[in-house]
XYZ file of C-alpha atoms in Angstrom:
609
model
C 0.000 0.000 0.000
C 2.397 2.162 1.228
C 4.298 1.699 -2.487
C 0.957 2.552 -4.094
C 0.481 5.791 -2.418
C 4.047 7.300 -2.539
C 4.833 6.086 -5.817
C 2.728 8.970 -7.781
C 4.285 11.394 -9.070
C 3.101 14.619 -9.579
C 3.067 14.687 -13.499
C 5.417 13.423 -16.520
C 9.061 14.774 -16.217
C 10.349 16.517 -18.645
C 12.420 14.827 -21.061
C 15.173 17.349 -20.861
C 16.547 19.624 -17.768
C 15.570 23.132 -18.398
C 18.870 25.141 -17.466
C 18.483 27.182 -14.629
C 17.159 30.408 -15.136
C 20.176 33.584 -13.775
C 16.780 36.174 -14.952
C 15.399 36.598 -11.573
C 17.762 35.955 -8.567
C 16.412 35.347 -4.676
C 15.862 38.510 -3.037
C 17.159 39.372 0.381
C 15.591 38.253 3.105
C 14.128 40.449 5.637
C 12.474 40.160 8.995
C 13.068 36.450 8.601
C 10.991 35.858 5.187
C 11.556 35.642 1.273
C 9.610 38.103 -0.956
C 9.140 37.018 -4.267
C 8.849 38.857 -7.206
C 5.911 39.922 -8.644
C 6.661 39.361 -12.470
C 7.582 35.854 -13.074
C 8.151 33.426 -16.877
C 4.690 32.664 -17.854
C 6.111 28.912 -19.416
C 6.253 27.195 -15.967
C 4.934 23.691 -15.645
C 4.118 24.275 -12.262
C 2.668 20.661 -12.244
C 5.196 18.336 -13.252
C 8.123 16.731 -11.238
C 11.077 18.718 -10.908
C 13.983 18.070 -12.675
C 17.642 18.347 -11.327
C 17.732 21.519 -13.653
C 15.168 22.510 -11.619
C 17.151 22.472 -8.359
C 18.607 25.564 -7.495
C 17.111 28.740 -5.495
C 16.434 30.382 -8.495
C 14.930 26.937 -10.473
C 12.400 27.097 -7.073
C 12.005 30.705 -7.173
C 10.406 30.151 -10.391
C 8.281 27.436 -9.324
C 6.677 30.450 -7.053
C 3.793 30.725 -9.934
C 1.365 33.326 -8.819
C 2.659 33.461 -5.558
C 4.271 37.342 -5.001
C 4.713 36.347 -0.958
C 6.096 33.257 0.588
C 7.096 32.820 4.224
C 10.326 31.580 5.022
C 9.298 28.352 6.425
C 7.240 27.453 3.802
C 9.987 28.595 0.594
C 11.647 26.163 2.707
C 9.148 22.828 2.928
C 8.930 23.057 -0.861
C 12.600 23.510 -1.149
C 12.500 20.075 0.909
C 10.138 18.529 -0.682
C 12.147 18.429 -4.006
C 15.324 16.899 -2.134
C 12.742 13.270 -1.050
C 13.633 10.538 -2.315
C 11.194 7.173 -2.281
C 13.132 5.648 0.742
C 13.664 8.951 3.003
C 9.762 10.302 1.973
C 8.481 6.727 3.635
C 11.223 6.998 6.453
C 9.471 10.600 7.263
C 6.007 8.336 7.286
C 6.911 6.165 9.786
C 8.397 8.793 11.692
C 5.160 10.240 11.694
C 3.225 7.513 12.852
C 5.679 6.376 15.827
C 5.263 10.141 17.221
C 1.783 10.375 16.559
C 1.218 6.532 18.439
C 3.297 8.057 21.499
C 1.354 10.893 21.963
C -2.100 9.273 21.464
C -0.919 6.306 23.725
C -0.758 9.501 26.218
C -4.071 10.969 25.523
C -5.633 7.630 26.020
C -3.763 6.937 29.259
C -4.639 10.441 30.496
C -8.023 10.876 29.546
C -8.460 7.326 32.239
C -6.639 9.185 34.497
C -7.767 12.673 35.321
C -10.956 11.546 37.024
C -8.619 10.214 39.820
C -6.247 12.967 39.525
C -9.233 15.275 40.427
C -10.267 13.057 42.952
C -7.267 12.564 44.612
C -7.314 16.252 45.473
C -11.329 15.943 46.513
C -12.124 18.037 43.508
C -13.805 15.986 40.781
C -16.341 18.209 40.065
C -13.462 20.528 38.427
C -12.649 17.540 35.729
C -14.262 20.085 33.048
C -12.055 23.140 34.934
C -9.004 21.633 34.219
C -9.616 21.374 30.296
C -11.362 24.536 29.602
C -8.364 26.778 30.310
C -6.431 23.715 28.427
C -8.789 23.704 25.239
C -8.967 27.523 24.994
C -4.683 28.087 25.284
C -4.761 24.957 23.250
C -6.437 26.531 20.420
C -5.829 29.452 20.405
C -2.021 28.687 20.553
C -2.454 27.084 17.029
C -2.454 30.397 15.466
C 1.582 31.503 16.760
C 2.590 27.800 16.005
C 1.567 28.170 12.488
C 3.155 32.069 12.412
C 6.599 29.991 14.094
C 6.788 27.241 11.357
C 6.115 29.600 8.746
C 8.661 32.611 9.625
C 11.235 29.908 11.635
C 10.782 27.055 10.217
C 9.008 23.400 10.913
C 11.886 21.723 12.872
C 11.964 24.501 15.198
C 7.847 24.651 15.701
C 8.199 21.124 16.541
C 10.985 21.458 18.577
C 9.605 24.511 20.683
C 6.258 22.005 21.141
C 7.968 19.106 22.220
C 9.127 20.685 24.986
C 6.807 22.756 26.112
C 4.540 18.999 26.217
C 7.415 17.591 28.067
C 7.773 20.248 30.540
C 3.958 20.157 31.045
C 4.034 15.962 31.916
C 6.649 16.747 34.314
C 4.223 19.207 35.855
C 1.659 16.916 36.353
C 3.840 14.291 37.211
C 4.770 16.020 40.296
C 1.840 18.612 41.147
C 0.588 18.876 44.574
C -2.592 20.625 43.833
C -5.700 20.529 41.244
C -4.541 24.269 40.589
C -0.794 23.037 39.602
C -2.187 20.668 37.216
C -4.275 22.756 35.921
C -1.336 25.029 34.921
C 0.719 21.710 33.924
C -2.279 20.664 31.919
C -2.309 23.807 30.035
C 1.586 23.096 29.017
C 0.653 19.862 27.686
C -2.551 20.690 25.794
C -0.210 23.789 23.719
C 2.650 21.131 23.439
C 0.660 18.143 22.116
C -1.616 20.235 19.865
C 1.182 21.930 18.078
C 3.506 18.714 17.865
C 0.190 17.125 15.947
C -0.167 20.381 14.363
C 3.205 20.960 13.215
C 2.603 17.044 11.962
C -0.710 17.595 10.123
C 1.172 20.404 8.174
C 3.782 18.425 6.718
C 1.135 15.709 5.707
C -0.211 18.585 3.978
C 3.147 19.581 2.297
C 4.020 16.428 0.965
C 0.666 14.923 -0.234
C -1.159 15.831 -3.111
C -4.999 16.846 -2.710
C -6.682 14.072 -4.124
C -4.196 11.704 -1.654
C -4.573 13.602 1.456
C -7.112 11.968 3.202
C -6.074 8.846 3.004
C -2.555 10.114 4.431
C -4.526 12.051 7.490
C -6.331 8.759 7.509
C -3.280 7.119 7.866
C -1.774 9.742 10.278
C -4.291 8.354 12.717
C -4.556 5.317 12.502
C -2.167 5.008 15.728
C -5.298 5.755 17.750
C -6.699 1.961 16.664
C -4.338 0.021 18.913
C -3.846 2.925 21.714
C -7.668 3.353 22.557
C -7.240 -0.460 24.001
C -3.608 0.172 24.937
C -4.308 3.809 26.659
C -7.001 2.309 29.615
C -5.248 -1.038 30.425
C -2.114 1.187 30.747
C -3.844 3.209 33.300
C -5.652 0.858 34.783
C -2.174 -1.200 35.011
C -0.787 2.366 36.733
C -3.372 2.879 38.811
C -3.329 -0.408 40.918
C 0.490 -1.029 40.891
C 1.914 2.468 40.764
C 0.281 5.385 40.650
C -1.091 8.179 38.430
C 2.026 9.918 38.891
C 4.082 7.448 37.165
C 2.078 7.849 34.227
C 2.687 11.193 33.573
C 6.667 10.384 34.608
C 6.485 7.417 31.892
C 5.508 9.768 28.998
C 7.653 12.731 29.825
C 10.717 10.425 29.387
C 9.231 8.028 26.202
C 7.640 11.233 24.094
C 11.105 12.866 23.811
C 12.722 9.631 22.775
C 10.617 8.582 19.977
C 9.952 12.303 18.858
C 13.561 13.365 18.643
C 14.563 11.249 15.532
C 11.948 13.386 13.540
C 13.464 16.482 13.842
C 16.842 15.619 13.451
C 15.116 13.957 9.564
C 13.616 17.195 9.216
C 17.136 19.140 9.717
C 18.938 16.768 7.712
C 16.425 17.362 4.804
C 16.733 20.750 5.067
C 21.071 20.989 5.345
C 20.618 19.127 2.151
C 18.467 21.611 0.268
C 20.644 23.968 1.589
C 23.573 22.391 -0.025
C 21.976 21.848 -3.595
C 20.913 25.398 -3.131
C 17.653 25.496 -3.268
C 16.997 27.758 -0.089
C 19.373 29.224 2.464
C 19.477 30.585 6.169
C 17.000 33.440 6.616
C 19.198 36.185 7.869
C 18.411 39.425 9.732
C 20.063 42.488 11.097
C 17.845 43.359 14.177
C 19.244 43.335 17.268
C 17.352 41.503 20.404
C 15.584 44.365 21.108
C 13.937 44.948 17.795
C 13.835 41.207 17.800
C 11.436 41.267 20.842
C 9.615 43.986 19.458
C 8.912 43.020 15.826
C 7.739 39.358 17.423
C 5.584 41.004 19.710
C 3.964 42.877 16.531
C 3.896 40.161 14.328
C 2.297 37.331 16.881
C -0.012 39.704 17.725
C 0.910 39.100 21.550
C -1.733 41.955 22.904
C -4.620 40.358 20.466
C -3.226 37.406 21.967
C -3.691 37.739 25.289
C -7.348 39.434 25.035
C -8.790 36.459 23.111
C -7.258 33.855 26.077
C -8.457 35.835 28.660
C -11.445 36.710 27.320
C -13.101 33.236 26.957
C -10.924 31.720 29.850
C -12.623 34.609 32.328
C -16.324 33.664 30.657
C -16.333 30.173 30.565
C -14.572 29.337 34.061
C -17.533 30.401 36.200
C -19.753 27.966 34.724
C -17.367 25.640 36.987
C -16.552 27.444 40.297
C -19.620 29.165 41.091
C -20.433 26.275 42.963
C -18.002 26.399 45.201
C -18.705 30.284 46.095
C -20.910 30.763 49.100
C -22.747 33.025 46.915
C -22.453 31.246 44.036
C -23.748 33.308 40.840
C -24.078 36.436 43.169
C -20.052 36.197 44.403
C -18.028 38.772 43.219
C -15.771 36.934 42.035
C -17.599 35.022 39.550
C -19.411 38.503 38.846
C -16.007 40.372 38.055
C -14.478 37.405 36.254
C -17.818 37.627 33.924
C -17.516 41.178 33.236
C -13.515 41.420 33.095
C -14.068 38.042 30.326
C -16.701 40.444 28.336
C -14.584 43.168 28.112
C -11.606 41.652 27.330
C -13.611 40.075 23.979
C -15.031 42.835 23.338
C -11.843 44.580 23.483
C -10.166 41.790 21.336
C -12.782 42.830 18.428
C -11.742 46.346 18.765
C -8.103 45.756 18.336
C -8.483 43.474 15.807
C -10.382 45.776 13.924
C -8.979 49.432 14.346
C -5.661 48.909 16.327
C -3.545 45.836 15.355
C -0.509 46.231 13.253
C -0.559 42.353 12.328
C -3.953 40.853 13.069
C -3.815 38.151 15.478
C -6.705 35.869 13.113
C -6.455 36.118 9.427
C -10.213 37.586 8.221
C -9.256 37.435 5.029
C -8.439 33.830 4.850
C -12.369 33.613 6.712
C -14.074 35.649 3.914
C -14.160 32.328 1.865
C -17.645 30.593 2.994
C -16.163 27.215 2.830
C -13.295 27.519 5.368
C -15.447 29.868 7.394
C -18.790 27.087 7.244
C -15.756 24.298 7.640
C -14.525 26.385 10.491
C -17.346 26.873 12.432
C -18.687 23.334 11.627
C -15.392 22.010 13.559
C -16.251 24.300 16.326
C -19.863 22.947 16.621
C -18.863 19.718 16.369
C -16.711 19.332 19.297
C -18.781 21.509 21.536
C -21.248 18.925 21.442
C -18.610 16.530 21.969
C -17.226 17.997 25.088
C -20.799 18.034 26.207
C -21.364 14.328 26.382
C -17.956 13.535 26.807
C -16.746 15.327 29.679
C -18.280 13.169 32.579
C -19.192 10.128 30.545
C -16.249 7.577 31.822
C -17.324 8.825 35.155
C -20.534 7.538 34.126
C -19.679 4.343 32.808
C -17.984 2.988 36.062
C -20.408 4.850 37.860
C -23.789 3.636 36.636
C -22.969 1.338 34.163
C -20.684 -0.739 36.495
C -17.550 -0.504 34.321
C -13.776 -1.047 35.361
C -11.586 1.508 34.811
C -10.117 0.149 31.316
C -13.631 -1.189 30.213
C -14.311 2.702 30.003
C -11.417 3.487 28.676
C -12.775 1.263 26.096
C -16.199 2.329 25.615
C -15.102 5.967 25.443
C -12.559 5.083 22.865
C -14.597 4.548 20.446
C -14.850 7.140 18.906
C -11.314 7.599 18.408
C -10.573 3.680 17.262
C -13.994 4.178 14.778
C -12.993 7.713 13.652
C -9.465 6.600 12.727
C -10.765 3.023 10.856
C -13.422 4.929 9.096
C -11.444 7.402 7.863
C -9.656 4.744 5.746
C -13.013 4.081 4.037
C -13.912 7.683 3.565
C -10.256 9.010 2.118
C -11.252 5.932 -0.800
C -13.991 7.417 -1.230
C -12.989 10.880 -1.704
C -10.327 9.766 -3.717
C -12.443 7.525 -6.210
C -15.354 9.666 -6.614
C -12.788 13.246 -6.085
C -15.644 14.847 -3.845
C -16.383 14.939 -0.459
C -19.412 17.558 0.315
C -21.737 14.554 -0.734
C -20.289 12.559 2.195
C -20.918 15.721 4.594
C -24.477 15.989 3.405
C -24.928 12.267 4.128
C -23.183 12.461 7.758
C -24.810 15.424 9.287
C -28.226 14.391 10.315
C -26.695 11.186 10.988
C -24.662 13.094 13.903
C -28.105 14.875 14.780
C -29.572 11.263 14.987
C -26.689 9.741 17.463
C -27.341 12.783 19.478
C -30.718 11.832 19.901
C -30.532 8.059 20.945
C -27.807 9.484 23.543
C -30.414 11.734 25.189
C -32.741 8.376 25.533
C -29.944 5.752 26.407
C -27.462 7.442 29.040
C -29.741 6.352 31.981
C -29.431 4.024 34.075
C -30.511 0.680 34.293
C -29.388 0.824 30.076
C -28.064 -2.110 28.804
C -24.499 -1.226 28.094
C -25.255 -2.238 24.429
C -27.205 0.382 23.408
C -24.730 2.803 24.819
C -22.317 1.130 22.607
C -24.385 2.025 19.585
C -24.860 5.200 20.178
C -20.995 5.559 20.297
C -20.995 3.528 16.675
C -23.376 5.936 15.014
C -21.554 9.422 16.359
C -18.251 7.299 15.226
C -19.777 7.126 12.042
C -20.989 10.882 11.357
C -18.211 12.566 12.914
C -15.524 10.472 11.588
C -16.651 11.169 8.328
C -17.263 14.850 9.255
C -13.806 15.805 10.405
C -12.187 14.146 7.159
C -14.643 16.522 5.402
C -14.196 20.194 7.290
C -10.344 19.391 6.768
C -10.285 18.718 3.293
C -12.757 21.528 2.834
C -10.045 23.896 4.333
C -7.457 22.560 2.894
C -9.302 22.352 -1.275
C -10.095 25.979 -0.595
C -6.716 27.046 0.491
C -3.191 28.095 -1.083
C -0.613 26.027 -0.146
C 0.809 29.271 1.665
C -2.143 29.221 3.714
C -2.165 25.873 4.487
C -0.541 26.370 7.700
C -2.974 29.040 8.993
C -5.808 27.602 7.989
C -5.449 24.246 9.621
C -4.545 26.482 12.327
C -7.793 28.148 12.147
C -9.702 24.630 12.249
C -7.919 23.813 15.334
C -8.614 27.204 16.861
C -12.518 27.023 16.277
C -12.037 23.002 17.285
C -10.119 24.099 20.902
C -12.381 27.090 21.176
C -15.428 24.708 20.245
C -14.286 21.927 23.319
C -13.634 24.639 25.834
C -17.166 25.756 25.070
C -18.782 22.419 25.579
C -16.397 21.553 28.563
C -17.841 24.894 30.733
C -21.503 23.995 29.399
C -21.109 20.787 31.288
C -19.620 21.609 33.550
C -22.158 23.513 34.213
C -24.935 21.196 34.149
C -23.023 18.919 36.382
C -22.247 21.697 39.151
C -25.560 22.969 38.767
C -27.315 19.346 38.889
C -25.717 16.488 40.251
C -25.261 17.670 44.414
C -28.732 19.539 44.381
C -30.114 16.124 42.982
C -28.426 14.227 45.422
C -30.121 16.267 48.555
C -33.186 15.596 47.069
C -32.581 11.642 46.702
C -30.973 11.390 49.973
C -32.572 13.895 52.423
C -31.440 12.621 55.852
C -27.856 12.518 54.469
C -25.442 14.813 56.254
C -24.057 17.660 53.966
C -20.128 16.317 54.540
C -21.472 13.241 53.062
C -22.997 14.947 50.536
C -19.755 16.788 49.776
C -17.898 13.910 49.549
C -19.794 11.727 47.331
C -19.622 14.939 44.664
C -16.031 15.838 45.503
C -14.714 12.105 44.409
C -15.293 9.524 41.905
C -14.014 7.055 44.022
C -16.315 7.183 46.848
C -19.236 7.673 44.297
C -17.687 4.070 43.298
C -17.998 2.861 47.369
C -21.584 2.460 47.736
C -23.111 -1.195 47.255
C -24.881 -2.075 44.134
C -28.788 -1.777 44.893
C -28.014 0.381 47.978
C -30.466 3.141 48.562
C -26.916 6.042 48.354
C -25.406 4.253 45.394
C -29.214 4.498 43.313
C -29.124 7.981 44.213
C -25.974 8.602 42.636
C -26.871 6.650 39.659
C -30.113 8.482 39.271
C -28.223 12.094 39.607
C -25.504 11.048 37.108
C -28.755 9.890 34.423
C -30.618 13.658 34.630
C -27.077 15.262 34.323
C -26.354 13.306 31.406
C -29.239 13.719 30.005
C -29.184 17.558 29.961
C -25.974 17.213 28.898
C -26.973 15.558 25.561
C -29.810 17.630 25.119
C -27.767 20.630 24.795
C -24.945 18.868 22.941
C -28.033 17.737 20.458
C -29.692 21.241 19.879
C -26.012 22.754 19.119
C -25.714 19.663 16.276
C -28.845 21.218 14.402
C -25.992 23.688 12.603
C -23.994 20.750 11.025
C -26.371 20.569 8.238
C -26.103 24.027 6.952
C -22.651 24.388 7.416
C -21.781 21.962 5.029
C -24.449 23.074 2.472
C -22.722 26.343 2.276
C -19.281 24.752 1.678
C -18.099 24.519 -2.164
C -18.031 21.484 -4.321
C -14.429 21.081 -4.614
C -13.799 18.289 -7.378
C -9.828 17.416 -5.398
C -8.191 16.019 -8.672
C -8.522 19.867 -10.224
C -6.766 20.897 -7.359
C -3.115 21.287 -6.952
C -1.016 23.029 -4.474
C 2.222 21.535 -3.366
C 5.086 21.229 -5.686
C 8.186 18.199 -5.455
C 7.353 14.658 -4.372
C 4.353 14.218 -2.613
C 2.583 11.312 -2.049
């Protein structure tokens, strides 16, 4: 297979080497980027593989067709992407899929584990806390990362990441508090997210259109054999080590294994350096205007607004509860209002202030990445909706061990990943994919539906499991779509920012759902519980909400554990409800997407798969 899909080439050589053209010579670099010029040979096969003749700086200069701008980072992919050969192009591959196996092996493990990291500090009603400040620095980190790999350079972006992830798991590997890991959890969520970014870019750099979904398909197809791997792991960590060796484990293996890709990356790039096809951006500011043209150009200010802004919003839906005057504290008052204005003031210096705007609008005036956008964001705010508390659930109610959830909740990710397979075929045989997102959207709507009947108790665990089958279904199919929407309506030299844009609305979109439930479940679960169990004393009370494992304690049948079970249905079921009603935008989001046919589309220049 693999010889099938990296075999293609691009288009018919040439049966001669054109000589390299001495007409228009690189330009300097500036600020860290290569301006091309604006009047280039109109006789450029711009499709076909590149020749040896081809190989110089000024042979890929003149590949630039109808490109007057070009960051340095990405003059540099393409200048890569013409040194591949076969071998080192399926080397990369691998690469890719060890790293991205590592750091879903983590998710998995993790995602079985913060219940009882919560717990273990008698807070596991702030499960949804923790990744709502993660998911909105997550995303909206996306945006720098793809301004890093595109001024710096890919191997550094992934660098940077890798240890800013790796710093964050030794964070949680030795936090004290819910509030450290919290912090810790927000170092991971920016490392992980830009290590799979910086990833999902150079799929897109090396694969043709029409291929790309099956390589994305293949890019996650790690997340088959780690979504039974991930629970038994923590399960395996939970009841002969601790929670805290799990973390330790990764931050030691996720180096190891993610090392060997940069150095491939670097030694890619020396040698397109030494054929001369790029060179070293250079630069004559000192540190200071250093710090100050980064500042400008990352937009640090719009930066900071847009963080705040939703962080300050969304984190009262969790910790009003534990105010004595919950909605009416001041705190949770002035963290409203301070969140408000900080959006608000985001929008107004965006618009009127911002030498170097922190989102690209322009790239958002076409209706298919905005729609594609925005469906991303939907999707996973439902997502984090009936997500959030549902493992809790499952060895709550349903009775589940620790990895049997693990297993349940999983999925998603192992159907996603083998149903991508199917769906990149299919995009590739019939060269469209809106069909597919027309088909998949009230399907999604459906599987929201049967959740809001079937997350009770007393449910056979069956029917659960379908409902899981059918949202595997829609919204593996859907996420395939939204990216190659993106991706069919953008130039390869906004590639970068607007798969960072998709990630933004995603992390934006899951921080969302995350305070919505958490919400729900600090607004329903204890009050529920005081009605179920009325002669049971308020430290009791407390208790049972503050920790999963003495929700767990209670005898089958027993009059407490019943309670519990029947407070854990009603929350779940409001959960899905509003996870449900948010779903009714899927559908026209994808009708106002393009028809992209993905053979008439090409982007990337070299060998690409």
């Amino acid at each position: 297979m693999l010889k099938q899909l990296f075999g293609k080439k691009a288009g018919a050589a040439p049966s001669a080497a054109a000589a390299p053209s001495t007409d228009h010579p690189i330009p300097s670099t500036q600020d860290g980027d290569i301006n091309m010029p604006d009047t280039l040979p109109k006789n450029i096969e711009v499709n076909r593989q590149p020749t040896e003749g081809d190989m110089t700086a000024a042979g890929l200069e003149e590949a630039a067709v109808g490109e007057n701008h070009m960051f340095h980072g990405v003059e540099e992919m393409e200048a890569i992407t013409m040194t591949w050969s076969k071998p080192t192009l399926v080397l990369a591959y691998v690469m890719i899929f060890i790293v991205y196996f590592a750091n879903s092996m983590m998710s998995e493990v993790s995602s079985s584990l913060l219940a009882y990291v919560t717990s273990s500090f008698g807070k596991h009603s702030l499960l949804t806390t923790t990744q709502v400040a993660a998911s909105i620095i997550g995303g909206v980190s996306r945006l720098p990362v793809a301004k890093i790999i595109d001024v710096w350079g890919r191997p550094e972006g992934f660098l940077l990441m890798l240890l800013i992830a790796t710093i964050g798991l030794i964070l949680m590997a030795v936090c004290q508090n819910v509030e450290t890991y919290a912090a810790a959890a927000v170092f991971y969520r920016v490392g992980y997210n830009g290590m799979g970014y910086v990833l999902d870019v150079f799929i897109a750099d090396t694969s043709s259109l029409r291929n790309r979904a099956l390589m994305f398909a293949f890019s996650s197809t790690p997340f088959i054999a780690t979504a039974f791997a991930g629970p038994a792991a923590a399960q395996q960590f939970l009841e002969h080590s601790s929670w805290r060796w799990g973390y330790a484990t990764f931050a030691i293996v996720i180096p190891i294994v993610s090392l060997p890709m940069v150095v491939l990356f670097i030694m890619q790039r020396n040698k397109a350096r030494a054929r001369g096809l790029t060179k070293k951006a250079t630069s004559n500011r000192t540190w200071a205007e250093s710090a100050k043209y980064y500042f400008i150009e990352f937009d640090v200010v719009g930066l900071v607004l847009l963080i705040a802004g939703w962080t300050l919003v969304l984190l009262p839906l969790t910790l009003a509860t534990y105010q004595a005057n919950k909605w009416r504290s001041g705190m949770i008052i002035a963290m409203i209002i301070i969140g408000g204005l900080c959006l608000i003031g985001f929008v107004v210096w965006e618009r009127f202030f911002a030498p170097v705007s922190f989102i690209p609008f322009h790239v958002l005036t076409d209706r298919t990445v905005m729609f594609a956008c925005i469906l991303s964001g939907v999707l996973f705010v439902a997502s984090s909706c009936w997500s959030s508390y549902f493992q809790s659930f499952l060895q709550v109610v349903s009775y589940q061990t620790v990895s049997e959830a693990g297993y349940i909740g999983s999925i998603y990710s192992i159907g996603a990943c083998i149903w991508a397979v199917p769906v990149g075929f299919l995009v590739r045989h019939t060269n469209r994919f809106k069909w597919l997102a027309l088909i998949a959207a009230p399907l999604m709507i459906l599987s929201g539906g049967l959740m809001i009947k079937y997350r009770q108790p007393h449910t056979r665990i069956q029917l659960i499991i379908m409902c899981q089958v059918l949202m595997t279904l829609a919204g593996g199919t859907l996420v395939v779509c939204e990216q190659m929407a993106v991706m069919a309506a953008a130039e390869h030299t906004n590639v970068a920012v607007c798969l960072a844009l998709l990630a933004l609305f995603t992390n934006l979109g899951s921080g969302i759902g995350s305070g919505v439930s958490g919400a729900i479940w600090t607004n329903t679960f204890p009050q529920l519980l005081r009605e179920a169990l009325p002669e049971a004393p308020l430290k009791q009370i407390r208790m049972i909400y503050a920790s999963l494992v003495v929700q767990k304690s209670f005898a089958r049948g027993s009059e407490t554990r019943e309670a519990v079970n029947w407070a854990y249905g009603v929350a779940e079921r409001r959960m899905c409800i509003a996870a449900t009603a948010i779903l009714v935008l899927t559908v026209p989001c994808v009708v106002m997407w393009r028809d992209y046919n993905v053979k008439e589309v090409r982007r990337t220049r070299g060998r690409t798969a």
